[in-house]
mmCIF file of C-alpha atoms and ligand atoms in Angstrom:
data_model
loop_
_atom_site.group_PDB
_atom_site.id
_atom_site.type_symbol
_atom_site.label_atom_id
_atom_site.label_comp_id
_atom_site.label_asym_id
_atom_site.label_seq_id
_atom_site.Cartn_x
_atom_site.Cartn_y
_atom_site.Cartn_z
ATOM 1 C CA MET A 69 70.125 -7.615 12.017
ATOM 2 C CA THR A 70 69.649 -5.549 8.905
ATOM 3 C CA ASP A 71 66.930 -2.960 8.377
ATOM 4 C CA GLN A 72 65.190 -5.383 6.040
ATOM 5 C CA THR A 73 64.699 -7.985 8.745
ATOM 6 C CA ASP A 74 63.628 -5.385 11.306
ATOM 7 C CA GLN A 75 60.734 -4.483 9.043
ATOM 8 C CA GLY A 76 59.621 -8.098 8.866
ATOM 9 C CA TYR A 77 58.382 -9.319 5.509
ATOM 10 C CA ALA A 78 56.828 -7.377 2.636
ATOM 11 C CA LYS A 79 53.193 -8.131 1.824
ATOM 12 C CA PRO A 80 53.915 -10.199 -1.334
ATOM 13 C CA ILE A 81 56.281 -12.456 0.664
ATOM 14 C CA ARG A 82 53.657 -12.906 3.388
ATOM 15 C CA ILE A 83 50.914 -13.832 0.905
ATOM 16 C CA LEU A 84 53.256 -16.150 -1.011
ATOM 17 C CA HIS A 85 54.362 -17.844 2.223
ATOM 18 C CA SER A 86 50.762 -18.804 3.112
ATOM 19 C CA ILE A 87 50.017 -20.147 -0.355
ATOM 20 C CA LEU A 88 53.354 -22.003 -0.630
ATOM 21 C CA ALA A 89 53.059 -23.481 2.865
ATOM 22 C CA LEU A 90 49.565 -24.788 2.101
ATOM 23 C CA CYS A 91 50.528 -26.164 -1.323
ATOM 24 C CA MET A 92 53.797 -27.740 -0.134
ATOM 25 C CA LEU A 93 52.360 -29.455 2.925
ATOM 26 C CA THR A 94 49.450 -30.782 0.828
ATOM 27 C CA GLN A 95 51.875 -31.920 -1.864
ATOM 28 C CA LEU A 96 54.096 -33.791 0.596
ATOM 29 C CA ALA A 97 51.042 -35.570 2.034
ATOM 30 C CA ILE A 98 49.743 -36.527 -1.437
ATOM 31 C CA GLY A 99 53.244 -37.686 -2.456
ATOM 32 C CA GLU A 100 53.343 -40.082 0.484
ATOM 33 C CA LEU A 101 49.858 -41.491 -0.150
ATOM 34 C CA MET A 102 49.483 -41.706 -3.930
ATOM 35 C CA ASP A 103 50.186 -44.647 -6.203
ATOM 36 C CA VAL A 104 52.609 -43.972 -9.048
ATOM 37 C CA PRO A 105 51.841 -45.708 -12.348
ATOM 38 C CA GLU A 106 54.873 -47.503 -13.720
ATOM 39 C CA VAL A 107 55.375 -50.237 -16.282
ATOM 40 C CA GLU A 108 57.620 -52.917 -14.833
ATOM 41 C CA ASP A 109 60.860 -53.835 -16.538
ATOM 42 C CA HIS A 110 60.580 -57.634 -16.703
ATOM 43 C CA PRO A 111 57.101 -59.252 -16.720
ATOM 44 C CA ALA A 112 55.550 -58.345 -20.030
ATOM 45 C CA VAL A 113 51.986 -57.972 -18.812
ATOM 46 C CA ALA A 114 52.087 -57.305 -15.075
ATOM 47 C CA VAL A 115 52.285 -53.673 -14.166
ATOM 48 C CA GLN A 116 53.530 -52.500 -10.808
ATOM 49 C CA TRP A 117 52.679 -49.173 -9.276
ATOM 50 C CA ILE A 118 55.541 -47.847 -7.238
ATOM 51 C CA ALA A 119 55.129 -44.865 -4.946
ATOM 52 C CA PRO A 120 58.004 -42.764 -3.681
ATOM 53 C CA ALA A 121 59.084 -42.748 -0.043
ATOM 54 C CA MET A 122 56.506 -44.936 1.765
ATOM 55 C CA ALA A 123 56.053 -47.048 -1.334
ATOM 56 C CA HIS A 124 52.455 -47.980 -1.902
ATOM 57 C CA GLU A 125 52.692 -51.030 -4.005
ATOM 58 C CA ALA A 126 49.798 -52.368 -5.969
ATOM 59 C CA HIS A 127 49.692 -54.699 -8.895
ATOM 60 C CA GLN A 128 47.588 -54.024 -11.924
ATOM 61 C CA HIS A 129 47.186 -55.907 -15.135
ATOM 62 C CA THR A 130 46.875 -53.998 -18.329
ATOM 63 C CA VAL A 131 46.687 -54.557 -22.046
ATOM 64 C CA PRO A 132 50.245 -54.660 -23.462
ATOM 65 C CA GLY A 133 51.085 -51.417 -25.265
ATOM 66 C CA MET A 134 48.273 -49.495 -23.553
ATOM 67 C CA PRO A 135 49.259 -46.734 -21.109
ATOM 68 C CA VAL A 136 48.927 -47.459 -17.382
ATOM 69 C CA GLU A 137 45.993 -45.549 -15.987
ATOM 70 C CA GLU A 138 46.998 -42.582 -13.818
ATOM 71 C CA THR A 139 45.407 -42.370 -10.376
ATOM 72 C CA LEU A 140 43.651 -39.197 -9.233
ATOM 73 C CA GLY A 141 46.330 -38.763 -6.540
ATOM 74 C CA PHE A 142 49.096 -38.848 -9.157
ATOM 75 C CA GLU A 143 47.281 -36.353 -11.389
ATOM 76 C CA VAL A 144 46.701 -33.937 -8.489
ATOM 77 C CA HIS A 145 50.386 -34.355 -7.551
ATOM 78 C CA GLU A 146 51.406 -33.365 -11.093
ATOM 79 C CA ILE A 147 49.159 -30.294 -11.252
ATOM 80 C CA LEU A 148 50.026 -29.124 -7.730
ATOM 81 C CA GLY A 149 53.736 -29.698 -8.455
ATOM 82 C CA LEU A 150 53.632 -27.447 -11.500
ATOM 83 C CA THR A 151 51.710 -24.847 -9.460
ATOM 84 C CA ILE A 152 54.408 -24.936 -6.744
ATOM 85 C CA ALA A 153 57.095 -24.585 -9.428
ATOM 86 C CA GLY A 154 55.327 -21.420 -10.605
ATOM 87 C CA LEU A 155 55.045 -20.082 -7.047
ATOM 88 C CA LEU A 156 58.751 -20.719 -6.460
ATOM 89 C CA LEU A 157 59.526 -18.863 -9.673
ATOM 90 C CA ILE A 158 57.667 -15.863 -8.216
ATOM 91 C CA ARG A 159 59.705 -16.245 -4.965
ATOM 92 C CA ILE A 160 62.930 -16.262 -7.025
ATOM 93 C CA MET A 161 61.830 -13.079 -8.809
ATOM 94 C CA LEU A 162 61.003 -11.449 -5.462
ATOM 95 C CA ALA A 163 64.477 -12.486 -4.246
ATOM 96 C CA MET A 164 65.906 -10.153 -6.903
ATOM 97 C CA THR A 165 64.118 -7.175 -5.347
ATOM 98 C CA SER A 166 64.921 -5.135 -2.250
ATOM 99 C CA LEU A 167 61.458 -5.611 -0.748
ATOM 100 C CA PRO A 168 61.726 -6.088 3.036
ATOM 101 C CA GLY A 169 62.796 -9.647 3.854
ATOM 102 C CA ALA A 170 62.806 -10.711 0.203
ATOM 103 C CA ASN A 171 66.381 -10.520 -1.051
ATOM 104 C CA TRP A 172 68.309 -13.716 -1.807
ATOM 105 C CA ARG A 173 71.242 -12.502 0.334
ATOM 106 C CA LEU A 174 68.987 -12.943 3.370
ATOM 107 C CA LEU A 175 68.138 -16.515 2.380
ATOM 108 C CA LEU A 176 71.725 -17.555 1.634
ATOM 109 C CA PRO A 177 73.871 -15.791 4.273
ATOM 110 C CA TRP A 178 76.480 -18.580 4.210
ATOM 111 C CA LEU A 179 77.514 -17.514 0.698
ATOM 112 C CA PHE A 180 79.308 -14.511 2.218
ATOM 113 C CA ALA A 181 82.244 -14.402 4.637
ATOM 114 C CA ALA A 182 80.356 -12.041 6.978
ATOM 115 C CA GLY A 183 77.308 -14.316 6.916
ATOM 116 C CA ARG A 184 79.405 -17.402 7.674
ATOM 117 C CA LYS A 185 81.013 -15.620 10.634
ATOM 118 C CA GLN A 186 77.599 -14.514 11.908
ATOM 119 C CA LEU A 187 76.352 -18.076 11.512
ATOM 120 C CA ALA A 188 79.298 -19.527 13.464
ATOM 121 C CA ASP A 189 78.926 -16.882 16.229
ATOM 122 C CA GLU A 190 75.201 -17.527 16.507
ATOM 123 C CA ILE A 191 75.624 -21.292 16.726
ATOM 124 C CA LYS A 192 78.323 -20.836 19.409
ATOM 125 C CA THR A 193 76.297 -18.446 21.561
ATOM 126 C CA GLN A 194 72.867 -20.041 21.092
ATOM 127 C CA MET A 195 73.698 -23.762 21.144
ATOM 128 C CA ALA A 196 73.317 -24.112 24.932
ATOM 129 C CA GLY A 197 69.803 -22.627 24.727
ATOM 130 C CA TRP A 198 68.776 -24.873 21.817
ATOM 131 C CA LYS A 199 69.717 -27.929 23.877
ATOM 132 C CA GLN A 200 67.137 -26.793 26.431
ATOM 133 C CA GLY A 201 64.511 -26.021 23.780
ATOM 134 C CA LYS A 202 65.059 -22.258 24.098
ATOM 135 C CA LEU A 203 65.456 -20.080 21.028
ATOM 136 C CA ALA A 204 66.925 -16.570 21.042
ATOM 137 C CA ALA A 205 64.660 -13.689 19.997
ATOM 138 C CA PRO A 206 65.065 -12.706 16.318
ATOM 139 C CA GLU A 207 66.736 -9.406 17.277
ATOM 140 C CA ASP A 208 69.544 -11.425 18.906
ATOM 141 C CA GLY A 209 70.447 -12.995 15.573
ATOM 142 C CA GLU A 210 68.507 -14.947 13.003
ATOM 143 C CA THR A 211 71.147 -16.102 10.559
ATOM 144 C CA VAL A 212 70.471 -19.743 11.400
ATOM 145 C CA ALA A 213 66.715 -19.299 10.844
ATOM 146 C CA ARG A 214 67.378 -17.447 7.583
ATOM 147 C CA SER A 215 69.645 -20.260 6.426
ATOM 148 C CA VAL A 216 66.930 -22.840 7.159
ATOM 149 C CA HIS A 217 64.460 -20.736 5.124
ATOM 150 C CA GLY A 218 67.021 -20.606 2.302
ATOM 151 C CA PHE A 219 67.519 -24.374 2.350
ATOM 152 C CA ILE A 220 63.734 -24.846 2.285
ATOM 153 C CA VAL A 221 63.547 -22.660 -0.830
ATOM 154 C CA LEU A 222 66.538 -24.465 -2.407
ATOM 155 C CA GLY A 223 65.003 -27.860 -1.534
ATOM 156 C CA GLY A 224 61.694 -26.726 -3.040
ATOM 157 C CA ILE A 225 63.473 -25.594 -6.210
ATOM 158 C CA GLY A 226 65.245 -28.976 -6.416
ATOM 159 C CA MET A 227 61.895 -30.750 -6.071
ATOM 160 C CA ALA A 228 60.323 -28.489 -8.672
ATOM 161 C CA VAL A 229 63.135 -28.971 -11.212
ATOM 162 C CA THR A 230 63.274 -32.767 -10.822
ATOM 163 C CA GLY A 231 59.463 -32.913 -10.729
ATOM 164 C CA THR A 232 59.180 -30.928 -13.960
ATOM 165 C CA VAL A 233 61.670 -33.281 -15.672
ATOM 166 C CA LEU A 234 59.592 -36.228 -14.425
ATOM 167 C CA PHE A 235 56.377 -34.573 -15.634
ATOM 168 C CA PHE A 236 57.723 -34.527 -19.185
ATOM 169 C CA GLY A 237 59.883 -37.678 -19.004
ATOM 170 C CA TRP A 238 57.836 -40.186 -16.958
ATOM 171 C CA SER A 239 56.509 -42.991 -19.100
ATOM 172 C CA THR A 240 53.212 -44.756 -18.493
ATOM 173 C CA THR A 241 53.725 -47.037 -21.494
ATOM 174 C CA ALA A 242 57.302 -48.311 -21.030
ATOM 175 C CA PRO A 243 59.892 -48.840 -18.242
ATOM 176 C CA GLN A 244 61.690 -45.637 -17.237
ATOM 177 C CA THR A 245 65.073 -44.806 -18.759
ATOM 178 C CA ASP A 246 68.130 -44.791 -16.456
ATOM 179 C CA LEU A 247 68.161 -40.997 -16.514
ATOM 180 C CA ILE A 248 64.519 -40.734 -15.445
ATOM 181 C CA GLU A 249 65.133 -43.339 -12.691
ATOM 182 C CA LEU A 250 68.028 -41.195 -11.413
ATOM 183 C CA VAL A 251 65.893 -38.038 -11.466
ATOM 184 C CA ALA A 252 63.102 -39.892 -9.624
ATOM 185 C CA GLU A 253 65.546 -41.075 -6.946
ATOM 186 C CA THR A 254 66.861 -37.519 -6.514
ATOM 187 C CA HIS A 255 63.255 -36.265 -6.260
ATOM 188 C CA GLU A 256 62.621 -38.783 -3.454
ATOM 189 C CA LEU A 257 65.870 -37.978 -1.623
ATOM 190 C CA LEU A 258 64.904 -34.297 -1.642
ATOM 191 C CA VAL A 259 61.523 -35.181 -0.096
ATOM 192 C CA GLY A 260 63.322 -36.536 2.984
ATOM 193 C CA ALA A 261 65.536 -33.459 3.288
ATOM 194 C CA LEU A 262 62.593 -31.081 2.807
ATOM 195 C CA GLU A 263 60.452 -32.898 5.369
ATOM 196 C CA ALA A 264 63.264 -32.673 7.947
ATOM 197 C CA LEU A 265 63.736 -28.941 7.241
ATOM 198 C CA LEU A 266 60.003 -28.235 7.434
ATOM 199 C CA ALA A 267 59.710 -30.186 10.687
ATOM 200 C CA ALA A 268 62.561 -28.078 12.136
ATOM 201 C CA HIS A 269 60.928 -24.887 10.747
ATOM 202 C CA ILE A 270 57.534 -25.622 12.257
ATOM 203 C CA LEU A 271 59.051 -26.745 15.589
ATOM 204 C CA ALA A 272 61.083 -23.505 15.731
ATOM 205 C CA VAL A 273 57.946 -21.439 15.044
ATOM 206 C CA ILE A 274 56.098 -23.210 17.888
ATOM 207 C CA LEU A 275 59.011 -22.674 20.314
ATOM 208 C CA HIS A 276 59.350 -18.991 19.345
ATOM 209 C CA GLN A 277 55.621 -18.423 19.822
ATOM 210 C CA ARG A 278 55.687 -20.141 23.240
ATOM 211 C CA GLN A 279 58.545 -17.857 24.254
ATOM 212 C CA GLY A 280 56.473 -14.819 23.250
ATOM 213 C CA HIS A 281 58.576 -13.755 20.232
ATOM 214 C CA ASN A 282 55.476 -13.354 18.115
ATOM 215 C CA ILE A 283 57.245 -14.173 14.862
ATOM 216 C CA VAL A 284 53.987 -15.265 13.210
ATOM 217 C CA ASP A 285 52.983 -11.582 13.114
ATOM 218 C CA ARG A 286 55.978 -10.948 10.835
ATOM 219 C CA ILE A 287 54.747 -13.376 8.173
ATOM 220 C CA LYS A 288 50.933 -13.203 8.584
ATOM 221 C CA PRO A 289 49.382 -12.264 5.212
ATOM 222 C CA THR A 290 46.663 -10.168 6.834
ATOM 223 C CA ALA A 291 48.902 -7.770 8.813
HETATM 224 C C1 HEM B 1225 52.297 -24.579 9.576
HETATM 225 C C2 HEM B 1225 53.225 -24.245 8.726
HETATM 226 C C3 HEM B 1225 54.134 -23.048 8.815
HETATM 227 C C4 HEM B 1225 54.240 -22.032 9.721
HETATM 228 C C5 HEM B 1225 53.435 -21.834 10.983
HETATM 229 C C6 HEM B 1225 55.271 -21.142 9.270
HETATM 230 C C7 HEM B 1225 55.680 -19.988 9.884
HETATM 231 C C8 HEM B 1225 56.663 -19.131 9.472
HETATM 232 C C9 HEM B 1225 57.084 -17.933 10.145
HETATM 233 C C10 HEM B 1225 56.541 -17.417 11.460
HETATM 234 C C11 HEM B 1225 58.057 -17.354 9.408
HETATM 235 C C12 HEM B 1225 58.777 -16.045 9.702
HETATM 236 C C13 HEM B 1225 60.028 -16.341 10.478
HETATM 237 C C14 HEM B 1225 60.728 -15.050 10.828
HETATM 238 O O1 HEM B 1225 60.279 -14.387 11.741
HETATM 239 O O2 HEM B 1225 61.712 -14.726 10.173
HETATM 240 C C15 HEM B 1225 58.258 -18.182 8.247
HETATM 241 C C16 HEM B 1225 59.136 -17.923 7.228
HETATM 242 C C17 HEM B 1225 59.331 -18.745 6.166
HETATM 243 N N1 HEM B 1225 58.733 -19.958 5.926
HETATM 244 FE FE1 HEM B 1225 57.284 -20.802 7.026
HETATM 245 N N2 HEM B 1225 55.788 -21.636 8.115
HETATM 246 C C18 HEM B 1225 55.117 -22.799 7.801
HETATM 247 C C19 HEM B 1225 55.305 -23.611 6.731
HETATM 248 C C20 HEM B 1225 56.207 -23.358 5.745
HETATM 249 C C21 HEM B 1225 56.353 -24.177 4.581
HETATM 250 C C22 HEM B 1225 55.535 -25.428 4.235
HETATM 251 C C23 HEM B 1225 57.327 -23.625 3.852
HETATM 252 C C24 HEM B 1225 57.792 -24.125 2.524
HETATM 253 C C25 HEM B 1225 57.671 -23.410 1.480
HETATM 254 C C26 HEM B 1225 57.833 -22.466 4.557
HETATM 255 C C27 HEM B 1225 58.852 -21.652 4.146
HETATM 256 C C28 HEM B 1225 59.226 -20.467 4.748
HETATM 257 C C29 HEM B 1225 60.186 -19.540 4.208
HETATM 258 C C30 HEM B 1225 60.980 -19.731 2.923
HETATM 259 C C31 HEM B 1225 60.237 -18.465 5.084
HETATM 260 C C32 HEM B 1225 61.032 -17.177 4.945
HETATM 261 C C33 HEM B 1225 60.152 -16.218 4.177
HETATM 262 C C34 HEM B 1225 60.621 -16.151 2.780
HETATM 263 O O3 HEM B 1225 61.775 -15.795 2.598
HETATM 264 O O4 HEM B 1225 59.830 -16.441 1.858
HETATM 265 N N3 HEM B 1225 57.109 -22.336 5.708
HETATM 266 N N4 HEM B 1225 57.405 -19.257 8.315
#
């Protein structure tokens, strides 16, 4: 791989990774558990709370015209979401630098012909091992891993953008507009994709560690 990957990750990337990992995993858990306040379209008085993904449905009655009360879970989700958006903005700025392991070209190798070839070669040569739960050492090629990291960042950005639109556009006093419904559905779809990517990421880390590749040392904030 390139010199940048050989050096592992620069300190700011390592610190950011720990904070982002903690915030994102917490956020996904809160997102699954919280109740989302929403005014229902048809019954005039009844208010339904719909939660994304594993919908937690509860019925609440409220005074017509008064805003639906936001739950603590929903408020924490909003604040943490905006925090993650800020953290991702820092990651995007770091991606413009040549700090070791930071550049966007490393996260999106499939944008380049050479990267796509490397990706295809890696999949061809490593597929047999993956089927047996064996992962190649990073020095034998890590374009696939880099691509997964890139998709995690892209998925996170998608969540942050749709989440920010929802933060400003979500109504607690009236049914949602069609546009806001569409953004909310996209936000939920991205949750599924991000959870699958993170599950693959964490499983890969565990397998690498068990095979003695010590990749955690490359991203540990304290090293
Ligand atoms: C228990 C949770 C996690 C562990 C143990 C873990 C571990 C790691 C390790 C060891 C690497 C370095 C891989 C390499 O050698 O190249 C890495 C990179 C990375 N991880 Fe995680 N990770 C976790 C959770 C997350 C989460 C929740 C995210 C979502 C933001 C994430 C996003 C990334 C990204 C984007 C990279 C590449 C570094 C960068 O470009 O910023 N990880 N992770």
